[in-house]
Short mmCIF file of C-alpha atoms in Angstrom, two decimals:
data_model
loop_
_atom_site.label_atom_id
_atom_site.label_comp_id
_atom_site.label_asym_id
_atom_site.label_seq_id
_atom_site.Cartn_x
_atom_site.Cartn_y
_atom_site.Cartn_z
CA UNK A 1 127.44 74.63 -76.67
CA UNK A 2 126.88 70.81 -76.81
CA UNK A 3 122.99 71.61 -74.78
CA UNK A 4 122.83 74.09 -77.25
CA UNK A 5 122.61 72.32 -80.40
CA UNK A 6 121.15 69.52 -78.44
CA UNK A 7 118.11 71.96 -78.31
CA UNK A 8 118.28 72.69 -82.14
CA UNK A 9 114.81 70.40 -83.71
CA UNK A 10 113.30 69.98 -80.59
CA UNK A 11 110.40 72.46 -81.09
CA UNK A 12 110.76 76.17 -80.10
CA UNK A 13 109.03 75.33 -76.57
CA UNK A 14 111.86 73.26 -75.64
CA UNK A 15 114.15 75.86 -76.99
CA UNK A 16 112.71 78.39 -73.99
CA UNK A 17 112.96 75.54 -71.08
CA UNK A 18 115.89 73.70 -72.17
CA UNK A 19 119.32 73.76 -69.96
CA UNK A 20 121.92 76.29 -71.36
CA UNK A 21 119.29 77.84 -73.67
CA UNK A 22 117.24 78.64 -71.01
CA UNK A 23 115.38 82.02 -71.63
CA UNK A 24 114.58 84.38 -68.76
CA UNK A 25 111.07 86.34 -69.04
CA UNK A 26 107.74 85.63 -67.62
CA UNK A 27 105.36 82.79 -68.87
CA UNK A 28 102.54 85.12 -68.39
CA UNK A 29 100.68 86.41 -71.63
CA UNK A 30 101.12 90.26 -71.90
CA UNK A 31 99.51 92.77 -73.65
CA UNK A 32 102.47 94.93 -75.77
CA UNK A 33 101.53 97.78 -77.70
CA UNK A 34 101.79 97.12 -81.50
CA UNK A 35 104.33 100.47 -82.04
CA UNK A 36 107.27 98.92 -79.64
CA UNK A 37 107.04 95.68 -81.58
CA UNK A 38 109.74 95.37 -84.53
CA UNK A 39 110.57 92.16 -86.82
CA UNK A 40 113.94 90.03 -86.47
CA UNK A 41 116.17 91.23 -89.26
CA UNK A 42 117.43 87.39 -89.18
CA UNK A 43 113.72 86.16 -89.90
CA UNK A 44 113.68 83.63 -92.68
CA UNK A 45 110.81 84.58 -94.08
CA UNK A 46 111.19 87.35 -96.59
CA UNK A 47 107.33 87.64 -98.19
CA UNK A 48 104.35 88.05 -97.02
CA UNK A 49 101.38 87.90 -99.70
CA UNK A 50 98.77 90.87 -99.10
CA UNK A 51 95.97 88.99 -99.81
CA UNK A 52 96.67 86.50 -97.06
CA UNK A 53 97.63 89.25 -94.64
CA UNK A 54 93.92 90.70 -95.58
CA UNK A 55 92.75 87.92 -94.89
CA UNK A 56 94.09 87.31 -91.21
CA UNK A 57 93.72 90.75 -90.47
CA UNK A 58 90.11 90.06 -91.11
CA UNK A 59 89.94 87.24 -88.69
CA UNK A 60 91.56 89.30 -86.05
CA UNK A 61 88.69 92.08 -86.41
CA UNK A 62 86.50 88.95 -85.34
CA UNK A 63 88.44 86.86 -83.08
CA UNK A 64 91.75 88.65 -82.20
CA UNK A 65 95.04 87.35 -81.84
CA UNK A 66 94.19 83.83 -80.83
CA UNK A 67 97.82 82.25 -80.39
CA UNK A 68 99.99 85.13 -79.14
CA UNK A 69 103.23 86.13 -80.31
CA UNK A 70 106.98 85.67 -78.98
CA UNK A 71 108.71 88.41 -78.28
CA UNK A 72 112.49 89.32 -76.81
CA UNK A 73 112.94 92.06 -74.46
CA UNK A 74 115.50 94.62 -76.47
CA UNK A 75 116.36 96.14 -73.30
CA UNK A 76 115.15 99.86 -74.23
CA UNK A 77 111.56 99.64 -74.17
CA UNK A 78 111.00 98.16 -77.69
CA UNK A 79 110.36 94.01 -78.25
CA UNK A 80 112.01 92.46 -81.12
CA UNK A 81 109.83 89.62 -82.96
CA UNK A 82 111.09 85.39 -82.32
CA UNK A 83 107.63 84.10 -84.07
CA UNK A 84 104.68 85.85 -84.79
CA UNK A 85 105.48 88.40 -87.42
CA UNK A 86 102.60 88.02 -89.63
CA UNK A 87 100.20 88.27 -87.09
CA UNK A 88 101.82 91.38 -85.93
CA UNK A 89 101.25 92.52 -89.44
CA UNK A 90 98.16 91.32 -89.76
CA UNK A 91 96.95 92.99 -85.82
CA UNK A 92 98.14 96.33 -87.36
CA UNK A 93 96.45 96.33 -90.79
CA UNK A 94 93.36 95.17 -88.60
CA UNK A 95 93.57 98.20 -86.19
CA UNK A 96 94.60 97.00 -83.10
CA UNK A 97 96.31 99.03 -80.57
CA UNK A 98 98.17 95.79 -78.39
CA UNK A 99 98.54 92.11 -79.06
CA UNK A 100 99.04 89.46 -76.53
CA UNK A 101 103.00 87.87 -75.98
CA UNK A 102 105.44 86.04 -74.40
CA UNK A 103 108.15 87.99 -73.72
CA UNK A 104 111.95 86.15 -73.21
CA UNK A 105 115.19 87.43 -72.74
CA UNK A 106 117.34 85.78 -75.15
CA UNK A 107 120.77 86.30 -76.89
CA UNK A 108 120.84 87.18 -80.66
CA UNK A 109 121.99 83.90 -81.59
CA UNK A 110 119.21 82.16 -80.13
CA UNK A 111 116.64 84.77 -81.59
CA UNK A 112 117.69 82.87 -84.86
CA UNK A 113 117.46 79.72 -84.30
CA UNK A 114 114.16 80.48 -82.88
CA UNK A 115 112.71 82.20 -85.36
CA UNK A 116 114.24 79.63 -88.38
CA UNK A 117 112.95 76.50 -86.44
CA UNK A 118 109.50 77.93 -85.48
CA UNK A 119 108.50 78.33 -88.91
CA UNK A 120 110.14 75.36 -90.41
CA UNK A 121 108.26 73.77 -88.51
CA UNK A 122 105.41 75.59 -88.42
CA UNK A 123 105.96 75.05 -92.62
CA UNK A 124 105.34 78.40 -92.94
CA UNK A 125 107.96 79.14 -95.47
CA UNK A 126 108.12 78.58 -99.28
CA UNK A 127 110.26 76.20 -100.39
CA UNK A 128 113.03 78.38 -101.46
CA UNK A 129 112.72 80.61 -98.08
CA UNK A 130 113.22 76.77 -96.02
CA UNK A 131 116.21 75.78 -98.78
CA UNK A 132 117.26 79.23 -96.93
CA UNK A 133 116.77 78.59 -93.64
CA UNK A 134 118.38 75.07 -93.53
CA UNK A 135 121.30 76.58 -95.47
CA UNK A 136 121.62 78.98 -92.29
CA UNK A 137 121.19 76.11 -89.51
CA UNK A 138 124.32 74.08 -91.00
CA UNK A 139 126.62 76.90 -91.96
CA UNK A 140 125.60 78.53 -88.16
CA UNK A 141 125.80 75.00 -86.03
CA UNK A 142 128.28 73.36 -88.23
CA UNK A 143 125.85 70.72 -89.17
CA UNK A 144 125.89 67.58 -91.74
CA UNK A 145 122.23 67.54 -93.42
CA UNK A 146 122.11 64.03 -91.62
CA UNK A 147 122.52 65.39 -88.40
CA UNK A 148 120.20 68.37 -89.37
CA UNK A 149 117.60 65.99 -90.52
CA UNK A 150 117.90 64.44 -87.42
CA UNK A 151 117.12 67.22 -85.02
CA UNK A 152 114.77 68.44 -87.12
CA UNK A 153 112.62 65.81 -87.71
CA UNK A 154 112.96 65.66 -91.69
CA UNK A 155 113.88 63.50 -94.21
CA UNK A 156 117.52 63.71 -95.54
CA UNK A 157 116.31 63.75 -99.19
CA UNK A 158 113.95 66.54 -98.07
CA UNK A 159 116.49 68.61 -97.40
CA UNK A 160 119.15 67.80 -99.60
CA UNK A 161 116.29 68.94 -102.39
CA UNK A 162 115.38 71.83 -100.89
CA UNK A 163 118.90 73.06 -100.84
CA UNK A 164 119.71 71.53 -104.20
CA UNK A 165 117.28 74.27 -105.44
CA UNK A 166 119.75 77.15 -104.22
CA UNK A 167 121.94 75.96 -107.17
CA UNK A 168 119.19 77.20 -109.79
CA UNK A 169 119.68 80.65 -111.22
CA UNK A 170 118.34 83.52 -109.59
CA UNK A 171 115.36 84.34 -111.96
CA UNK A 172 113.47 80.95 -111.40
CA UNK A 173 114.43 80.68 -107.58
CA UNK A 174 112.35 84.10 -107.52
CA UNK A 175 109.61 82.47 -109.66
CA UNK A 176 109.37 79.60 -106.86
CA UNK A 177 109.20 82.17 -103.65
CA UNK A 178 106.70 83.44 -105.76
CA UNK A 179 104.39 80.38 -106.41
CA UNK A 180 104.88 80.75 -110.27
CA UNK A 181 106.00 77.19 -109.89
CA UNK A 182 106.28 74.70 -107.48
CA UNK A 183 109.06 72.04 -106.35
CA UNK A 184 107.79 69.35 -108.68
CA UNK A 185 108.48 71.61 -111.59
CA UNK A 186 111.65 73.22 -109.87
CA UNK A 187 113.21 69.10 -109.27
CA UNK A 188 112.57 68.44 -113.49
CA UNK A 189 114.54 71.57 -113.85
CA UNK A 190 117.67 70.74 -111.89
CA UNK A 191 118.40 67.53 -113.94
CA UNK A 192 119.02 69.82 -116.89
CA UNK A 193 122.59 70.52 -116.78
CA UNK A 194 122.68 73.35 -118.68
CA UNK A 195 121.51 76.85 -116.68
CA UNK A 196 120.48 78.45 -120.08
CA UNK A 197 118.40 75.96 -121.53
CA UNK A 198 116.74 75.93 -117.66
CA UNK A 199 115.76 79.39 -117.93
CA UNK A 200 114.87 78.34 -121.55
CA UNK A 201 112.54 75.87 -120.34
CA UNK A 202 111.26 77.68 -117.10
CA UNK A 203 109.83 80.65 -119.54
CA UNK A 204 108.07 77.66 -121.48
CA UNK A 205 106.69 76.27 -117.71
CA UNK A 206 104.85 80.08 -117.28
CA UNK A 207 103.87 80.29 -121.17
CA UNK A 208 102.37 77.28 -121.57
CA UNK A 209 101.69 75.97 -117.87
CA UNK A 210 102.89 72.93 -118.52
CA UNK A 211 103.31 69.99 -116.19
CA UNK A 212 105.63 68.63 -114.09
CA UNK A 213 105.27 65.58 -116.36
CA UNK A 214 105.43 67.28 -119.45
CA UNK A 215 108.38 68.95 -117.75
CA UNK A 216 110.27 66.37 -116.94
CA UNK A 217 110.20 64.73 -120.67
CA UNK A 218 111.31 68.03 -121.86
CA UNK A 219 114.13 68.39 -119.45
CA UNK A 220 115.26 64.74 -120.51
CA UNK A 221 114.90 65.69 -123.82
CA UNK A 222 117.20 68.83 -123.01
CA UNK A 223 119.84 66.67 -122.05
CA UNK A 224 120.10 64.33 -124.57
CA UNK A 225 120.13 66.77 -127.23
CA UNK A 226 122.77 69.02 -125.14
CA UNK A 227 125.37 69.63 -128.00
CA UNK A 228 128.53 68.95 -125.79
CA UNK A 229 127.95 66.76 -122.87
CA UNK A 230 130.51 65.62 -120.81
CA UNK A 231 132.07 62.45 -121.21
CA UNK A 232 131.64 59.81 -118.30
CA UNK A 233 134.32 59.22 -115.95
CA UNK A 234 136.75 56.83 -116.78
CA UNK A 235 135.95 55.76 -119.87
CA UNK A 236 139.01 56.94 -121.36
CA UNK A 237 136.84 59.06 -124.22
CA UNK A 238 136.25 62.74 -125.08
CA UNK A 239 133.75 64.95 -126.85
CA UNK A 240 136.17 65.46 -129.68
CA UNK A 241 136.24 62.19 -130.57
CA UNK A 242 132.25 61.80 -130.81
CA UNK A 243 131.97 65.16 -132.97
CA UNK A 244 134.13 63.60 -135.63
CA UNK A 245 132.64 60.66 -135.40
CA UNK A 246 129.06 62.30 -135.74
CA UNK A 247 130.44 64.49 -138.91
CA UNK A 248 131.40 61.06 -140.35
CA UNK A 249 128.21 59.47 -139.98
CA UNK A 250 126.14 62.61 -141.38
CA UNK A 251 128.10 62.20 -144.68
CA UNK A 252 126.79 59.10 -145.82
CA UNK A 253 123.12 59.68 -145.66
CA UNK A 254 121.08 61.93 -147.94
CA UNK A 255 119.18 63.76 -144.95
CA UNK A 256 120.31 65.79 -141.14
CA UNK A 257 121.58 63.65 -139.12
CA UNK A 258 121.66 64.82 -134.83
CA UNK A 259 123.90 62.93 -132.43
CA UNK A 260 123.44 63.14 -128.87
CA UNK A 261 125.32 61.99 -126.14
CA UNK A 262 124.97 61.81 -122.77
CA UNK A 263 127.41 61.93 -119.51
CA UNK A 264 126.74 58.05 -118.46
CA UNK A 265 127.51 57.20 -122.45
CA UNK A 266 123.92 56.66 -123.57
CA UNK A 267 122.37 58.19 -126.57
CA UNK A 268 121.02 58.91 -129.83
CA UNK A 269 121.15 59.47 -133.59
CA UNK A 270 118.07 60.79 -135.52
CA UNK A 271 117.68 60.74 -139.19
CA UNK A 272 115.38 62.99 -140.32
CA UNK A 273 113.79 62.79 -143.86
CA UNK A 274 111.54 65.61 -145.51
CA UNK A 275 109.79 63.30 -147.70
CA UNK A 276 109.18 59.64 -148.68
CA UNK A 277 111.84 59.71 -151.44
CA UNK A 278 113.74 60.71 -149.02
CA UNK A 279 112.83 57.89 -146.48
CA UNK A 280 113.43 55.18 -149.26
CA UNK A 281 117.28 56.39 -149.55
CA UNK A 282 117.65 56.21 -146.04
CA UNK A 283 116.00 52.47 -146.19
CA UNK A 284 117.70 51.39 -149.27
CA UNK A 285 121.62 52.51 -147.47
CA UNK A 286 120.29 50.38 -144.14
CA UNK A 287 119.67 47.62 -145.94
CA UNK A 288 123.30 47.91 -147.81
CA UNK A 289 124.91 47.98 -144.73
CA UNK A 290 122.67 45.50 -143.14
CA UNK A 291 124.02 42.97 -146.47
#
């Protein structure tokens, strides 16, 4: 086991060479009929846009299969897909009859490692599809996200915010698989703490196609108008305390008064005044105070 995860991150060529991982199966390109080939149920990629497969499919009526696929022996006269699924696709949209493959003998587990560090590395994933597939690697090998980053070849931070964006709700990780945003916009979202008022300000991102800057003052704006945030650690005070001390303020001016708070103890109050009558009372109490 210890070669094993050795081999994890070191490129899926080294995964078919490499000591206890060792695959059998000829190094020799053959020529498999399209029909025998199936996909890996345990592929992490789960989309595959039409348009681009039209496209590919057009460049394999042209130039065929140029790199050719990998493909495990499933013992019964059928090959089960390691990498190479959208060109697969892409060979039968375009007609062809056989594609050119390595074929391996390899053990289920090691069809999914494969498969999840081919196209992680191959960055053919989006981002929530990777979040996914590094999710799989350290729940499957047992794996800190340092030692992942390590064998992989990424940042920490990359992957700690790729799999920070599993913790979004379900409606706008489907809106980043499907391009509607993109991790800039999906980061601005995850400092609001709030799921609702994310969704809230997701629907405003595809509205209004705002960006991630515009995002990101909204989302801080979010927070520090978030009607019950928690109080910091340690400091010995509660939300209660703030409410009644927020009702108190409100009754000595004239106009709304809004008091926000946030978890680290910063924050706000905001008079607002509806005219400049109303602006002169607010002056006029300052300046008692102030005296």
């Amino acid at each position: 086991m210890a070669l094993k995860r050795n081999a994890l991150g070191r490129g899926l060529d080294s995964l078919f060479t490499m000591g206890d991982v060792q695959t059998g199966g000829s190094s020799a390109i053959n020529e498999i009929d399209v029909n025998l080939i199936f996909p890996n149920p345990g592929q992490p990629r789960r989309t595959f846009d039409e348009e681009t497969l039209e496209e590919l499919a057009s460049s394999v009526r042209e130039l065929g299969i140029i790199q050719p696929l990998s493909l495990r022996d499933a013992g019964d006269g059928t090959y089960q897909i390691i990498a190479g699924e959208r060109r697969w696709r892409a060979a039968k949209i375009a007609g062809l009859s056989s594609v050119p493959a390595y074929v391996r003998t390899v053990s289920d587990s090691e069809v999914t490692e494969m498969a999840l560090i081919e196209n992680i590395q191959r960055e053919d994933l989006n981002a929530i599809e990777v979040a996914l597939a590094f999710r799989k690697l350290i729940d499957t090998y047992n794996l800190t996200q340092d030692r992942l980053s390590e064998r992989l070849g990424k940042k920490r931070a990359t992957i700690a915010n790729h799999l920070r964006l599993l913790k979004l709700p379900a409606e706008i990780q489907l809106g980043l698989r499907d391009h509607k945003l993109d991790m800039g916009h999906a980061r601005a979202l995850l400092s609001v703490s709030d799921p609702k008022r994310q969704l809230k300000l997701y629907n405003m991102i595809l509205k209004e196609e705002l960006s991630v800057r515009r995002v990101e003052e909204l989302a801080r704006s979010m927070e520090e108008e978030s009607p019950n945030p928690p109080a910091k650690k340690g400091s010995g005070n509660d939300n209660g305390r703030f409410e009644s001390f927020a009702k108190e303020i409100a009754t000595y001016f004239p106009t709304p008064v809004k008091f926000a708070r946030k978890s680290d103890g910063k924050g706000t109050i905001t008079l607002k005044f509806a005219s400049d009558d109303e602006l002169q009372q607010i002056m006029d109490l300052l300046g008692k105070i102030k005296n």
